[in-house]
Short mmCIF file of C-alpha atoms in Angstrom, two decimals:
data_model
loop_
_atom_site.label_atom_id
_atom_site.label_comp_id
_atom_site.label_asym_id
_atom_site.label_seq_id
_atom_site.Cartn_x
_atom_site.Cartn_y
_atom_site.Cartn_z
CA ALA C 1 180.64 142.45 -22.11
CA GLN C 2 178.95 145.67 -23.41
CA LYS C 3 178.48 148.24 -20.63
CA ILE C 4 175.77 150.09 -22.48
CA THR C 5 173.29 148.48 -24.69
CA GLN C 6 170.96 150.15 -27.21
CA THR C 7 168.95 147.37 -28.91
CA GLN C 8 167.44 149.62 -31.65
CA PRO C 9 169.72 150.45 -34.65
CA GLY C 10 166.99 152.63 -36.14
CA MET C 11 163.78 153.81 -35.20
CA PHE C 12 160.96 155.67 -37.04
CA VAL C 13 158.38 158.05 -35.63
CA GLN C 14 155.69 160.12 -37.03
CA GLU C 15 156.10 163.98 -36.47
CA LYS C 16 154.28 165.14 -33.43
CA GLU C 17 154.21 161.69 -32.06
CA ALA C 18 156.51 160.55 -28.95
CA VAL C 19 159.17 158.09 -29.10
CA THR C 20 161.11 155.95 -26.68
CA LEU C 21 164.80 155.02 -27.32
CA ASP C 22 165.95 152.28 -25.07
CA CYS C 23 169.07 152.17 -22.98
CA THR C 24 170.20 149.34 -20.61
CA TYR C 25 173.52 149.41 -18.67
CA ASP C 26 175.59 147.15 -16.71
CA THR C 27 177.66 148.28 -13.53
CA SER C 28 178.46 147.12 -10.21
CA ASP C 29 179.34 150.86 -8.97
CA PRO C 30 176.57 152.14 -6.89
CA SER C 31 177.47 155.69 -8.01
CA TYR C 32 177.10 156.42 -11.69
CA GLY C 33 175.51 158.82 -14.16
CA LEU C 34 173.66 158.26 -17.32
CA PHE C 35 173.77 160.78 -20.11
CA TRP C 36 172.08 161.07 -23.62
CA TYR C 37 173.50 162.77 -26.67
CA LYS C 38 172.27 163.82 -30.04
CA GLN C 39 174.46 163.62 -32.93
CA PRO C 40 172.94 165.18 -36.22
CA SER C 41 174.53 164.53 -39.56
CA SER C 42 176.69 167.47 -38.73
CA GLY C 43 178.59 165.37 -36.51
CA GLU C 44 178.68 167.25 -33.25
CA MET C 45 177.60 165.84 -30.15
CA ILE C 46 174.88 167.65 -28.37
CA PHE C 47 174.17 166.85 -24.69
CA LEU C 48 170.44 166.11 -23.92
CA ILE C 49 169.81 164.87 -20.43
CA TYR C 50 171.38 163.55 -17.45
CA GLN C 51 170.08 160.99 -14.55
CA GLY C 52 172.32 160.33 -11.53
CA SER C 53 171.97 156.99 -9.89
CA TYR C 54 170.84 158.45 -6.83
CA ASP C 55 168.31 160.79 -8.18
CA GLN C 56 164.89 159.86 -6.96
CA GLN C 57 162.96 161.66 -9.71
CA ASN C 58 163.08 161.09 -13.50
CA ALA C 59 165.08 163.76 -15.32
CA THR C 60 163.25 165.97 -17.65
CA GLU C 61 164.62 168.63 -20.01
CA GLY C 62 161.87 170.35 -22.25
CA ARG C 63 160.65 167.74 -24.68
CA TYR C 64 163.22 165.04 -23.37
CA SER C 65 162.81 162.86 -20.33
CA LEU C 66 164.43 159.92 -19.17
CA ASN C 67 162.61 156.88 -17.90
CA PHE C 68 164.93 155.54 -15.12
CA GLN C 69 164.46 152.11 -13.87
CA LYS C 70 167.42 151.28 -11.62
CA ALA C 71 166.38 147.81 -10.68
CA ARG C 72 165.99 146.90 -14.34
CA LYS C 73 169.19 148.97 -15.28
CA SER C 74 167.55 150.90 -17.74
CA ALA C 75 167.42 154.50 -18.72
CA ASN C 76 165.15 155.01 -21.68
CA LEU C 77 164.97 158.56 -23.52
CA VAL C 78 161.65 159.71 -24.24
CA ILE C 79 160.90 162.49 -26.79
CA SER C 80 157.74 164.09 -27.01
CA ALA C 81 156.21 165.66 -29.80
CA SER C 82 158.62 164.63 -32.35
CA GLN C 83 160.11 167.21 -34.68
CA LEU C 84 161.85 166.87 -38.19
CA GLY C 85 164.90 168.16 -36.53
CA ASP C 86 164.93 165.40 -34.18
CA SER C 87 166.26 163.16 -36.74
CA ALA C 88 169.72 162.10 -35.89
CA MET C 89 172.01 159.38 -34.13
CA TYR C 90 171.00 159.16 -30.23
CA PHE C 91 173.88 157.86 -27.97
CA CYS C 92 173.42 156.71 -24.42
CA ALA C 93 176.50 156.99 -22.25
CA MET C 94 177.59 156.23 -18.71
CA ARG C 95 180.22 157.49 -16.19
CA GLU C 96 180.93 155.40 -13.22
CA ASP C 97 182.31 156.96 -10.28
CA ASN C 98 184.95 154.32 -9.89
CA TYR C 99 186.11 154.69 -13.52
CA GLY C 100 187.25 158.41 -13.04
CA GLN C 101 186.00 160.85 -15.58
CA ASN C 102 185.67 158.40 -18.44
CA PHE C 103 182.38 157.78 -20.07
CA VAL C 104 181.19 154.52 -21.87
CA PHE C 105 178.93 154.87 -24.89
CA GLY C 106 176.37 152.54 -26.42
CA PRO C 107 176.42 151.81 -30.19
CA GLY C 108 173.51 154.26 -30.90
CA THR C 109 170.13 154.71 -32.28
CA ARG C 110 169.42 156.53 -35.64
CA LEU C 111 166.01 158.12 -35.39
CA SER C 112 164.10 159.28 -38.37
CA VAL C 113 161.14 161.55 -37.88
CA LEU C 114 158.73 161.36 -40.73
CA PRO C 115 156.65 164.19 -42.10
CA ASP E 1 179.92 178.53 -24.08
CA VAL E 2 182.45 175.93 -24.28
CA LYS E 3 184.31 175.67 -27.50
CA VAL E 4 186.11 172.57 -28.51
CA THR E 5 187.55 172.96 -32.02
CA GLN E 6 189.49 170.36 -34.18
CA SER E 7 191.96 171.01 -36.84
CA SER E 8 190.24 169.46 -39.80
CA ARG E 9 186.62 168.41 -40.53
CA TYR E 10 187.82 166.07 -43.45
CA LEU E 11 191.05 164.58 -44.05
CA VAL E 12 192.53 161.98 -46.50
CA LYS E 13 195.76 160.47 -46.09
CA ARG E 14 197.94 157.52 -47.59
CA THR E 15 198.83 154.16 -45.75
CA GLY E 16 201.92 154.85 -43.90
CA GLU E 17 201.66 158.52 -43.59
CA LYS E 18 202.09 160.10 -39.94
CA VAL E 19 198.71 161.90 -39.19
CA PHE E 20 198.13 164.59 -36.48
CA LEU E 21 194.66 165.51 -35.36
CA GLU E 22 194.78 168.78 -33.22
CA CYS E 23 192.12 169.60 -30.57
CA VAL E 24 191.75 172.80 -28.76
CA GLN E 25 189.39 173.79 -25.79
CA ASP E 26 189.05 177.16 -24.30
CA MET E 27 187.36 176.51 -21.11
CA ASP E 28 190.38 175.60 -19.17
CA HIS E 29 189.14 172.06 -18.59
CA GLU E 30 191.46 169.70 -17.02
CA ASN E 31 190.24 166.59 -18.69
CA MET E 32 190.42 165.83 -22.37
CA PHE E 33 189.65 162.57 -24.54
CA TRP E 34 189.91 161.09 -28.08
CA TYR E 35 187.51 158.87 -29.33
CA ARG E 36 186.84 157.07 -32.75
CA GLN E 37 183.35 156.40 -33.78
CA ASP E 38 182.54 153.74 -35.91
CA PRO E 39 178.94 152.46 -37.17
CA GLY E 40 177.47 150.04 -34.77
CA LEU E 41 180.21 150.48 -32.32
CA GLY E 42 179.42 153.82 -30.78
CA LEU E 43 182.28 155.91 -29.44
CA ARG E 44 185.37 154.10 -28.15
CA LEU E 45 187.86 155.68 -26.05
CA ILE E 46 191.49 155.75 -27.55
CA TYR E 47 193.37 158.07 -25.11
CA PHE E 48 192.56 160.50 -22.43
CA SER E 49 194.48 163.07 -20.23
CA TYR E 50 193.49 164.53 -16.86
CA ASP E 51 196.40 167.09 -16.66
CA VAL E 52 199.10 168.54 -18.58
CA LYS E 53 201.73 165.93 -19.75
CA MET E 54 199.77 163.34 -18.51
CA LYS E 55 198.24 160.59 -20.70
CA GLU E 56 196.59 157.32 -20.15
CA LYS E 57 195.34 154.72 -22.74
CA GLY E 58 191.80 154.08 -23.21
CA ASP E 59 190.12 150.97 -24.56
CA ILE E 60 191.72 150.97 -28.15
CA PRO E 61 195.08 152.69 -28.29
CA GLU E 62 197.02 150.55 -30.36
CA GLY E 63 198.24 152.47 -33.45
CA TYR E 64 197.79 155.74 -31.82
CA SER E 65 199.60 158.20 -29.31
CA VAL E 66 198.89 161.40 -27.92
CA SER E 67 200.56 164.69 -26.77
CA ARG E 68 199.49 167.16 -24.17
CA GLU E 69 202.06 169.87 -23.91
CA LYS E 70 199.53 172.69 -23.04
CA LYS E 71 196.25 172.39 -20.87
CA GLU E 72 194.04 173.54 -23.81
CA ARG E 73 195.55 171.31 -26.58
CA PHE E 74 195.35 167.46 -26.91
CA SER E 75 196.93 166.04 -30.18
CA LEU E 76 196.23 162.56 -31.42
CA ILE E 77 198.84 160.99 -33.71
CA LEU E 78 198.73 158.10 -35.99
CA GLU E 79 202.29 157.17 -36.43
CA SER E 80 201.90 155.20 -39.51
CA ALA E 81 198.18 155.39 -40.87
CA SER E 82 196.62 152.16 -41.98
CA THR E 83 193.14 151.69 -43.66
CA ASN E 84 191.51 150.15 -40.66
CA GLN E 85 192.12 153.66 -39.13
CA THR E 86 189.55 155.25 -41.39
CA SER E 87 186.76 156.60 -39.09
CA MET E 88 185.33 159.69 -37.45
CA TYR E 89 187.52 161.19 -34.69
CA LEU E 90 185.98 163.03 -31.86
CA CYS E 91 187.79 165.09 -29.14
CA ALA E 92 185.97 165.90 -25.98
CA SER E 93 186.83 167.90 -23.05
CA SER E 94 185.44 168.14 -19.40
CA GLN E 95 186.12 169.98 -15.88
CA GLY E 96 184.78 166.88 -14.46
CA ARG E 97 184.30 168.16 -10.69
CA ARG E 98 180.50 167.38 -10.77
CA ARG E 99 179.34 164.02 -11.24
CA GLN E 100 176.52 165.28 -13.88
CA GLU E 101 178.96 167.23 -15.92
CA THR E 102 178.80 166.47 -19.56
CA GLN E 103 181.75 165.96 -21.82
CA TYR E 104 181.93 168.88 -24.49
CA PHE E 105 182.70 167.62 -28.03
CA GLY E 106 184.39 169.00 -30.88
CA PRO E 107 182.84 168.80 -34.26
CA GLY E 108 184.74 165.68 -35.23
CA THR E 109 187.36 164.76 -37.97
CA ARG E 110 186.38 162.22 -40.91
CA LEU E 111 189.58 160.53 -41.75
CA LEU E 112 189.92 158.55 -44.71
CA VAL E 113 192.96 156.49 -45.13
CA LEU E 114 193.81 155.19 -48.67
#
């Protein structure tokens, strides 16, 4: 069974608009962390934002915020005021405390920002 | 800044060749990882290492081996390359002492096996 699901293979958004990229996860471990990465066409993976399972508030980093709904096991990434440079692949990942230091990644969503 | 480097950005090999992919990190990280990335599948873990000379199989180790003789270097070996190993290979490292710590990635190697 997939541990991380990203149901949107591709998304389009108009420049300056906000966009939400979906991520749902599956775990029985009460202690885990959720990460989002951006991968531009150059191939490098860029860390964007982190949410811990015990964090009470949704994480925010600049234009990135995470809509964390623990009961629904979802951790959607919200990008506000999209820019052309936001066009990239976006990956959701999870690290479970019982699984050591390893991460599990979703299949990714390709975001295209339109001028 | 953490720097993870990979020996090649692009590589073309023939079926049956032995292929070495090298990864070096400069932040004295304990943990190192090799992933392959394929469209629609995301990143899948091939092998990982939590210490020098230590290695563990990930989710898709078949057809691969690894070596970690020094802390900063983690090598991925394709003993006999096959066309289904054509992929993007990403190396990552982490210290892993804090739950919120990210993995740091290299730029990736795009391998084509003919």
